[in-house]
Coordinates of C-alpha atoms in Angstrom, one line a residue:
Chain A
M165 CA 29.9 -32.8 47.7
T166 CA 29.0 -36.7 47.4
E167 CA 26.4 -37.8 44.9
T168 CA 23.3 -39.9 46.2
D169 CA 21.5 -41.7 43.8
K170 CA 18.2 -39.9 43.8
N171 CA 17.3 -37.1 41.3
I172 CA 15.3 -33.8 41.9
D173 CA 12.5 -33.0 39.6
V174 CA 13.2 -29.4 38.7
S175 CA 10.8 -26.9 36.0
V176 CA 13.3 -24.0 34.9
W177 CA 11.7 -21.4 33.4
R178 CA 12.8 -21.0 29.7
G179 CA 12.2 -17.5 27.2
G180 CA 12.6 -13.8 26.8
P181 CA 10.8 -11.0 27.5
S182 CA 7.5 -12.1 25.0
G183 CA 7.2 -15.5 27.2
G184 CA 8.0 -19.0 27.6
S185 CA 7.2 -21.6 29.2
F186 CA 8.8 -24.0 32.1
Q187 CA 11.3 -26.6 31.0
R188 CA 12.2 -30.0 32.9
F189 CA 15.2 -31.5 34.2
E190 CA 16.7 -34.4 36.2
V191 CA 19.3 -32.8 37.9
P192 CA 21.6 -35.5 40.7
R193 CA 21.0 -34.5 44.5
Q194 CA 23.8 -33.9 46.1
D195 CA 24.7 -33.8 49.8
S196 CA 24.5 -29.5 51.1
Q197 CA 23.3 -28.3 47.5
T198 CA 21.8 -25.2 47.1
V199 CA 19.6 -23.8 44.5
L200 CA 22.1 -22.0 42.9
D201 CA 23.9 -25.2 42.2
V202 CA 21.0 -27.1 40.7
V203 CA 20.9 -24.2 38.1
A204 CA 24.6 -24.4 37.3
W205 CA 24.5 -28.2 37.4
I206 CA 22.0 -27.6 34.3
Q207 CA 23.8 -25.2 32.5
Q208 CA 27.0 -27.2 33.0
N209 CA 26.2 -30.7 31.9
D210 CA 22.1 -30.1 30.2
D211 CA 22.0 -27.2 28.3
P212 CA 24.1 -24.6 27.8
T213 CA 22.0 -22.0 26.7
L214 CA 20.1 -21.6 29.9
S215 CA 20.6 -18.0 31.2
Y216 CA 20.9 -17.0 35.0
R217 CA 22.9 -14.6 36.7
F218 CA 25.3 -14.9 40.2
A219 CA 28.7 -13.8 40.9
C220 CA 29.9 -14.1 44.5
R221 CA 27.8 -17.6 45.6
V222 CA 28.5 -16.5 49.6
G223 CA 25.9 -14.0 49.9
M224 CA 27.1 -11.2 49.5
C225 CA 26.2 -9.7 46.2
G226 CA 22.6 -9.9 46.0
S227 CA 22.4 -10.7 42.5
C228 CA 20.9 -14.6 42.4
A229 CA 17.8 -14.1 43.4
M230 CA 14.9 -16.4 41.9
M231 CA 11.4 -17.8 42.3
V232 CA 11.8 -20.6 44.1
N233 CA 8.6 -22.7 44.1
G234 CA 6.8 -19.8 44.1
E235 CA 8.9 -17.6 46.7
P236 CA 11.7 -15.0 46.3
R237 CA 15.1 -16.6 47.6
W238 CA 18.3 -15.6 47.4
T239 CA 19.7 -19.2 45.9
C240 CA 23.7 -18.7 46.7
R241 CA 22.5 -19.2 50.5
T242 CA 18.9 -21.5 49.9
H243 CA 19.9 -25.3 50.5
V244 CA 17.5 -27.6 48.2
D245 CA 16.8 -29.4 51.4
K246 CA 15.1 -26.7 52.8
V247 CA 12.6 -26.1 49.4
L248 CA 12.1 -29.2 48.1
K249 CA 8.5 -30.3 47.6
N250 CA 8.1 -33.8 46.8
D251 CA 11.6 -34.1 45.3
R252 CA 10.2 -31.0 42.8
L253 CA 11.7 -27.8 42.4
E254 CA 10.4 -24.8 40.5
I255 CA 12.6 -22.0 39.3
A256 CA 11.8 -18.6 37.6
P257 CA 13.0 -15.2 37.3
L258 CA 12.2 -13.0 40.0
R259 CA 8.5 -11.5 40.0
N260 CA 8.0 -8.5 39.3
L261 CA 10.2 -7.2 37.1
P262 CA 10.7 -7.9 33.1
V263 CA 12.2 -11.1 32.0
I264 CA 15.7 -10.6 30.2
K265 CA 16.2 -14.6 29.1
D266 CA 15.1 -17.7 31.3
L267 CA 16.5 -16.6 34.7
A268 CA 17.8 -13.7 34.2
A269 CA 15.2 -10.2 35.1
D270 CA 15.9 -6.9 34.1
M271 CA 16.7 -5.0 37.5
D272 CA 16.3 -1.8 35.6
P273 CA 13.1 -1.1 37.2
F274 CA 14.0 -2.3 40.4
F275 CA 16.9 0.1 40.4
D276 CA 15.6 3.3 38.4
K277 CA 13.2 3.5 41.5
W278 CA 16.3 3.1 43.9
R279 CA 17.0 6.6 42.4
K280 CA 13.8 8.1 42.2
A281 CA 13.4 7.4 45.7
G282 CA 16.3 9.7 46.5
G283 CA 18.3 6.8 47.8
V284 CA 21.7 9.0 46.0
F285 CA 24.0 10.6 48.8
H286 CA 23.5 14.1 49.4
P287 CA 27.1 15.4 50.9
T288 CA 27.1 18.1 53.8
K289 CA 31.2 18.0 53.3
S290 CA 34.1 17.6 51.0
R291 CA 37.3 15.4 51.1
N292 CA 39.2 18.7 52.6
D293 CA 37.1 18.4 55.8
P294 CA 38.1 16.5 59.0
V295 CA 35.8 12.8 58.8
E296 CA 32.9 13.3 61.2
E297 CA 32.5 11.4 64.1
I298 CA 29.0 9.6 64.8
S299 CA 28.6 7.9 67.4
P300 CA 27.0 4.4 66.8
L301 CA 24.4 5.6 70.3
E302 CA 22.5 8.2 68.2
E303 CA 19.0 6.9 67.9
E304 CA 18.9 8.2 64.3
R305 CA 22.3 6.1 63.8
Q306 CA 20.7 3.1 65.2
N307 CA 17.6 3.6 62.4
A308 CA 20.0 3.5 59.7
N309 CA 22.0 0.8 60.7
A310 CA 19.1 -1.2 61.4
G311 CA 18.8 -1.0 57.0
I312 CA 21.7 -0.6 55.9
E313 CA 23.0 -4.4 55.4
C314 CA 20.8 -4.2 52.5
I315 CA 22.7 -6.5 49.3
N316 CA 20.2 -5.0 46.4
C317 CA 18.9 -8.6 45.7
G318 CA 15.6 -7.6 44.7
V319 CA 13.6 -10.6 46.6
C320 CA 11.4 -7.9 48.8
F321 CA 10.8 -6.1 45.5
A322 CA 9.1 -9.6 44.2
A323 CA 7.6 -10.5 47.2
C324 CA 5.8 -7.3 47.2
D325 CA 2.2 -7.5 46.6
V326 CA 1.7 -4.0 46.7
V327 CA 4.3 -3.4 43.6
A328 CA 2.8 -6.3 41.6
G329 CA -0.8 -4.1 41.8
N330 CA 1.1 -1.0 41.5
P331 CA 3.3 -0.5 38.8
D332 CA 4.4 3.0 40.2
Y333 CA 5.1 2.0 43.9
L334 CA 8.9 2.5 44.6
G335 CA 9.3 -0.9 46.8
P336 CA 10.5 -2.0 49.9
A337 CA 14.1 -1.7 49.1
A338 CA 14.2 1.9 47.9
L339 CA 12.0 3.1 50.3
N340 CA 14.4 0.8 53.1
R341 CA 17.1 3.0 51.2
A342 CA 15.9 6.4 51.8
W343 CA 14.9 5.9 55.5
T344 CA 18.8 5.0 56.0
L345 CA 19.4 7.8 54.1
L346 CA 17.1 10.2 55.9
N347 CA 19.1 9.0 59.6
D348 CA 22.6 9.4 58.2
T349 CA 23.3 12.6 59.6
R350 CA 25.9 13.5 57.4
D351 CA 23.2 13.2 54.5
C352 CA 21.7 17.0 53.8
G353 CA 18.8 15.8 51.7
S354 CA 16.3 15.5 54.2
Q355 CA 13.8 17.6 52.4
S356 CA 14.4 16.1 48.7
I357 CA 14.6 12.2 50.3
L358 CA 10.4 13.2 52.1
A359 CA 9.2 14.9 48.6
A360 CA 10.9 11.5 47.0
V361 CA 9.1 9.6 48.8
S362 CA 5.9 11.2 49.3
Q363 CA 5.2 10.9 45.0
G364 CA 2.5 8.8 43.6
G365 CA 4.4 5.7 44.2
G366 CA 5.5 6.7 47.3
C367 CA 5.5 4.8 51.0
H368 CA 2.2 5.5 51.4
N369 CA 0.9 3.1 49.2
C370 CA 2.6 0.2 51.7
H371 CA 0.1 -1.9 53.4
S372 CA 2.4 -3.5 56.0
M373 CA 1.5 -6.6 54.9
G374 CA 5.1 -7.8 55.5
N375 CA 6.4 -10.1 52.9
C376 CA 9.0 -7.9 52.8
A377 CA 10.4 -8.6 56.4
H378 CA 9.7 -12.5 55.7
F379 CA 12.0 -12.8 52.3
C380 CA 14.3 -10.5 53.2
P381 CA 16.7 -12.9 53.3
N382 CA 19.3 -10.7 55.5
E383 CA 16.5 -10.4 57.9
L384 CA 16.0 -6.7 57.4
S385 CA 12.8 -4.9 57.8
P386 CA 12.0 -2.4 55.0
M387 CA 8.2 -2.5 56.5
T388 CA 9.5 -1.0 59.6
S389 CA 11.7 1.3 57.6
I390 CA 8.6 2.3 55.6
A391 CA 6.7 3.4 58.5
G392 CA 9.1 5.3 59.9
L393 CA 9.1 7.3 56.2
K394 CA 5.2 7.2 56.9
R395 CA 5.7 9.0 60.0
A396 CA 8.4 11.2 59.3
T397 CA 6.6 12.6 56.2
A398 CA 3.2 13.3 57.9
L399 CA 5.4 15.1 61.0
S400 CA 7.0 17.2 58.1
I401 CA 3.7 18.4 56.6
L402 CA 2.0 19.1 60.4
R403 CA 5.3 21.2 61.5
S404 CA 5.2 23.0 57.4
G405 CA 1.9 23.1 57.3
S406 CA 0.5 24.5 60.3
Chain B
M110 CA 2.7 -23.6 38.5
I111 CA 2.9 -22.9 42.8
R112 CA 1.7 -20.6 44.2
P113 CA 3.0 -18.1 46.6
H114 CA 2.9 -19.2 50.2
R115 CA 2.3 -15.9 51.9
S116 CA 0.9 -17.9 55.1
H117 CA 2.5 -15.3 58.0
P118 CA 0.8 -13.3 60.6
L119 CA 1.1 -10.0 58.6
W120 CA 0.2 -11.2 55.4
L121 CA -2.9 -12.8 56.8
A122 CA -3.5 -9.4 58.6
F123 CA -3.4 -7.4 55.4
V124 CA -5.8 -9.7 54.1
L125 CA -8.0 -9.4 56.8
H126 CA -8.1 -5.6 57.0
R127 CA -9.0 -5.7 53.3
I128 CA -11.7 -7.8 53.1
S129 CA -13.5 -6.1 56.5
G130 CA -13.0 -2.7 54.9
L131 CA -14.6 -4.2 51.7
A132 CA -17.3 -5.2 52.9
L133 CA -18.4 -3.0 55.6
A134 CA -18.2 -0.5 52.5
L135 CA -20.6 -2.5 50.8
F136 CA -23.1 -3.2 53.6
L137 CA -22.8 1.0 54.5
P138 CA -25.4 2.0 51.4
V139 CA -27.8 -0.7 52.8
H140 CA -27.7 0.7 56.6
F141 CA -28.2 4.1 55.8
W142 CA -30.9 2.9 53.7
V143 CA -32.9 1.0 56.2
L144 CA -32.3 3.6 59.0
S145 CA -33.8 6.2 56.7
L146 CA -37.0 4.4 56.5
M147 CA -37.5 5.9 59.3
L148 CA -39.0 9.2 57.8
T149 CA -40.6 7.0 54.9
D150 CA -42.0 4.0 55.8
R151 CA -41.8 3.1 60.0
E152 CA -43.7 -0.5 59.0
R153 CA -40.7 -1.5 57.0
L154 CA -38.4 -0.8 59.2
D155 CA -39.4 -2.7 61.5
G156 CA -40.5 -5.6 59.5
F157 CA -36.4 -5.2 58.6
L158 CA -35.7 -4.8 62.8
L159 CA -37.9 -7.9 62.9
L160 CA -35.5 -9.9 60.8
T161 CA -32.9 -9.7 63.5
E162 CA -34.6 -12.8 65.9
N163 CA -34.3 -14.4 62.8
A164 CA -31.3 -16.9 63.3
V165 CA -29.6 -16.5 60.1
V166 CA -29.5 -12.9 60.3
K167 CA -28.5 -13.3 64.0
L168 CA -25.2 -14.9 62.4
A169 CA -24.9 -12.3 59.4
E170 CA -25.2 -9.2 62.4
F171 CA -22.2 -11.2 64.4
G172 CA -20.6 -11.3 61.4
L173 CA -20.4 -7.8 60.6
V174 CA -19.9 -7.3 64.1
F175 CA -17.0 -9.3 63.7
L176 CA -15.8 -7.9 60.7
L177 CA -16.0 -4.4 62.5
A178 CA -14.5 -5.1 65.2
V179 CA -11.5 -7.0 63.5
H180 CA -11.2 -3.7 61.1
I181 CA -10.6 -1.6 63.8
F182 CA -8.4 -3.4 66.0
G183 CA -6.4 -4.2 63.0
G184 CA -6.4 -0.4 62.2
L185 CA -5.4 0.8 65.6
R186 CA -2.4 -2.1 65.4
L187 CA -1.5 -0.4 62.2
L188 CA -1.9 3.0 63.4
A189 CA 0.7 2.1 66.2
M190 CA 2.9 0.5 64.0
E191 CA 3.1 3.8 62.0
F192 CA 3.1 6.4 64.7
L193 CA 4.5 4.7 67.8
P194 CA 8.2 3.9 66.9
W195 CA 8.2 0.8 69.7
T196 CA 10.7 -1.7 69.9
S197 CA 8.9 -5.3 69.1
R198 CA 8.5 -6.2 72.8
Q199 CA 7.3 -3.3 73.8
K200 CA 4.3 -4.0 70.9
T201 CA 3.9 -7.1 72.1
A202 CA 3.4 -6.1 75.7
A203 CA 0.8 -3.1 74.0
A204 CA -0.9 -5.7 72.5
A205 CA -1.6 -8.3 75.2
A206 CA -2.4 -5.4 77.6
V207 CA -5.3 -4.4 74.9
G208 CA -6.3 -8.0 74.4
V209 CA -6.5 -8.4 78.1
S210 CA -8.3 -4.7 78.9
I211 CA -10.6 -6.3 75.9
L212 CA -10.9 -9.4 77.6
V213 CA -12.3 -7.8 80.9
S214 CA -14.3 -5.3 79.5
G215 CA -16.4 -7.5 77.3
T216 CA -16.8 -10.2 80.3
F217 CA -18.0 -7.2 82.5
L218 CA -20.2 -6.1 79.4
F219 CA -21.8 -9.5 79.3
Q220 CA -22.1 -9.2 83.0
A221 CA -23.6 -6.2 83.1
I222 CA -26.7 -6.9 80.4
Chain C
M58 CA -3.1 4.8 44.8
L59 CA -2.3 7.3 47.4
D60 CA -0.3 10.1 48.2
L61 CA 1.0 12.0 51.2
K62 CA -2.3 13.9 50.9
L63 CA -4.7 10.9 50.5
Y64 CA -2.8 9.1 53.4
L65 CA -3.0 11.8 56.1
L66 CA -7.0 12.0 55.3
Q67 CA -7.2 8.1 55.5
R68 CA -5.0 8.2 59.1
L69 CA -6.8 11.2 60.5
S70 CA -10.8 9.7 59.7
A71 CA -9.1 6.5 61.5
V72 CA -8.2 8.2 64.6
V73 CA -11.3 10.3 64.6
M74 CA -13.3 6.8 64.0
A75 CA -11.5 4.9 66.9
P76 CA -13.3 6.2 69.6
L77 CA -16.6 5.8 68.0
V78 CA -16.5 2.5 66.8
L79 CA -16.0 1.5 69.9
G80 CA -18.9 3.6 71.3
H81 CA -21.3 1.8 68.3
L82 CA -19.9 -2.0 69.4
A83 CA -21.1 -0.8 72.9
V84 CA -24.6 0.3 71.9
I85 CA -24.5 -2.9 69.1
I86 CA -24.4 -4.9 72.2
I87 CA -26.6 -3.3 74.3
A88 CA -29.1 -2.3 72.0
V89 CA -29.8 -5.6 70.7
Q90 CA -30.6 -7.5 74.0
N91 CA -33.9 -6.8 74.5
G92 CA -34.8 -6.7 70.6
L93 CA -34.5 -3.7 68.0
T94 CA -37.7 -2.0 67.0
S95 CA -37.9 1.7 65.7
E96 CA -39.9 2.9 68.8
E97 CA -37.0 1.8 70.9
I98 CA -34.2 3.5 68.1
L99 CA -36.0 6.8 68.8
S100 CA -36.1 6.5 72.3
R101 CA -32.7 6.4 72.5
T102 CA -31.5 9.1 70.0
Q103 CA -34.4 10.8 69.0
G104 CA -33.7 15.0 70.1
S105 CA -30.5 14.1 71.4
F106 CA -27.5 16.7 70.4
G107 CA -25.2 14.0 72.0
W108 CA -25.8 11.3 69.6
A109 CA -26.3 14.0 66.3
L110 CA -23.1 14.6 66.6
F111 CA -22.2 11.3 67.3
Y112 CA -23.1 9.8 64.5
G113 CA -23.0 12.6 61.9
T114 CA -18.9 12.9 63.0
F115 CA -19.3 9.2 62.7
V116 CA -21.0 9.6 59.3
A117 CA -18.3 12.2 58.0
A118 CA -15.5 10.3 58.9
V119 CA -16.5 7.1 57.9
S120 CA -17.5 8.5 54.7
V121 CA -13.8 10.1 53.9
H122 CA -12.2 6.8 55.5
A123 CA -14.3 4.0 53.3
A124 CA -14.1 6.5 50.0
I125 CA -10.1 6.4 50.3
G126 CA -10.0 2.4 51.1
L127 CA -12.3 1.4 47.9
R128 CA -10.2 3.3 45.6
V129 CA -7.1 1.9 47.2
I130 CA -8.8 -1.7 46.3
V131 CA -10.1 -0.3 43.2
F132 CA -6.9 1.1 41.8
E133 CA -5.0 -2.1 42.8
T134 CA -7.1 -5.2 41.7
L135 CA -9.4 -3.0 38.6
K136 CA -6.5 -0.8 37.5
L137 CA -8.6 2.3 37.2
K138 CA -6.4 5.6 37.1
G139 CA -6.6 9.1 36.8
F140 CA -9.5 10.9 36.3
A141 CA -12.3 8.1 36.5
L142 CA -10.6 6.7 39.7
N143 CA -10.9 10.3 41.1
S144 CA -14.6 10.2 40.1
L145 CA -15.1 6.9 41.6
T146 CA -13.7 8.1 45.2
W147 CA -15.8 11.2 44.7
A148 CA -18.6 9.3 43.7
V149 CA -18.4 7.3 47.1
F150 CA -17.5 9.8 49.3
L151 CA -21.0 11.9 48.3
G152 CA -23.1 9.1 48.3
L153 CA -22.0 7.5 51.7
F154 CA -22.5 11.4 53.2
L155 CA -25.3 11.9 52.0
M156 CA -27.1 8.7 52.7
G157 CA -25.4 8.9 56.2
A158 CA -26.5 12.4 56.5
R159 CA -30.2 11.4 55.7
A160 CA -29.6 8.4 58.1
V161 CA -28.9 10.3 61.0
W162 CA -31.4 13.0 60.6
A163 CA -33.9 9.9 60.1
V164 CA -32.9 8.8 63.4
T165 CA -32.4 11.9 65.6
A166 CA -34.5 14.8 64.4
V167 CA -37.6 16.0 66.5
G168 CA -40.3 15.8 64.6
A169 CA -38.9 14.0 61.4
T170 CA -41.6 11.2 61.2

């Protein structure tokens, strides 16, 4: 990376669960610099007490998502060029989640909801059974395939205004997971999934505002998955109820 | 603090749907009350109805009709999205078809009256 | 806050209303052409079982739809929940339904005026 003589004016959220404020840093501008590079530069060269979370740096692990200039982003794959506004960056922990320290959000509520939405696999076979053949052409498999590339980064959860307004709402990622599982023919938990996503904070609270699909770094559409869940739960009621 | 930018079409559609729905819900009691003046005070009712000739009221009426139109077409879009699992190309085609047919029938209606 | 039951009611009332709203929009556009008077309204609606059924269904569906819609907005923005939220939902439904039914009665019943 070549350094240029320009600096970025970076505001970074500092603080813990009880509150905090933005702290400003001057970070040298570099070619092909990512937002995660900026955060790492601050921690290595200016203030070693800055806390943040990352692992793979290549968009696989989903651990480095933060709010960048007010929008949720995977910071390791977000180039500074794309998001810089008047040479300024504002970096904050993911929205809609409690803060542990600085840029590290507490992901527990996010993953608790994952389980609450029925996202645990319900197997039909044991290791002694032969491997089941699944045709990639089946409609159900294609529905599932459309949603399985989720890396659990929490960007959709932070983007969603329904999550912001309703703390019980399971959120786009957990419901997307439930939808892929519902479409997985190897899973035998359909009824429990449908019941899980029909609870008070379930899929029916979604307003299809599409922030999840708009911001998903892997270009998935949890909104479409949730529409699928609404349809599936409605049909199951109509079938069993009448 | 820089506010999150959510200026994408679906979010705007959501906001329009919410605002139009809220406004229509608040207008309904007034609408019902004015109509039921037919039972109690027809002069007052005709007074209200005469107001509709006023330019400002006409504009407000246009606003209400616009809100109703926005709310129903936004709602039909939601119903289609939730209950008709179409591909996005089919959806674009369907939306275009609805748009064109409204344009055609609307023009017809205005010609006819 | 919506669960499956409220969601279904919301969508069902929407589906019921879709053709009624389109009809209502058409009536609005046509009726205002020659100016509105109570006489003109009554000449159209009084003693008509068809219009009574049309507007009666409309009022029932819109009361359900608006009550659930307002419930969601109040829950998400004002954080009202539990008994208070349920009471509000019912109050909106009953209020709109009664006022709407009275309005329908006012314009369709023979001898009401």
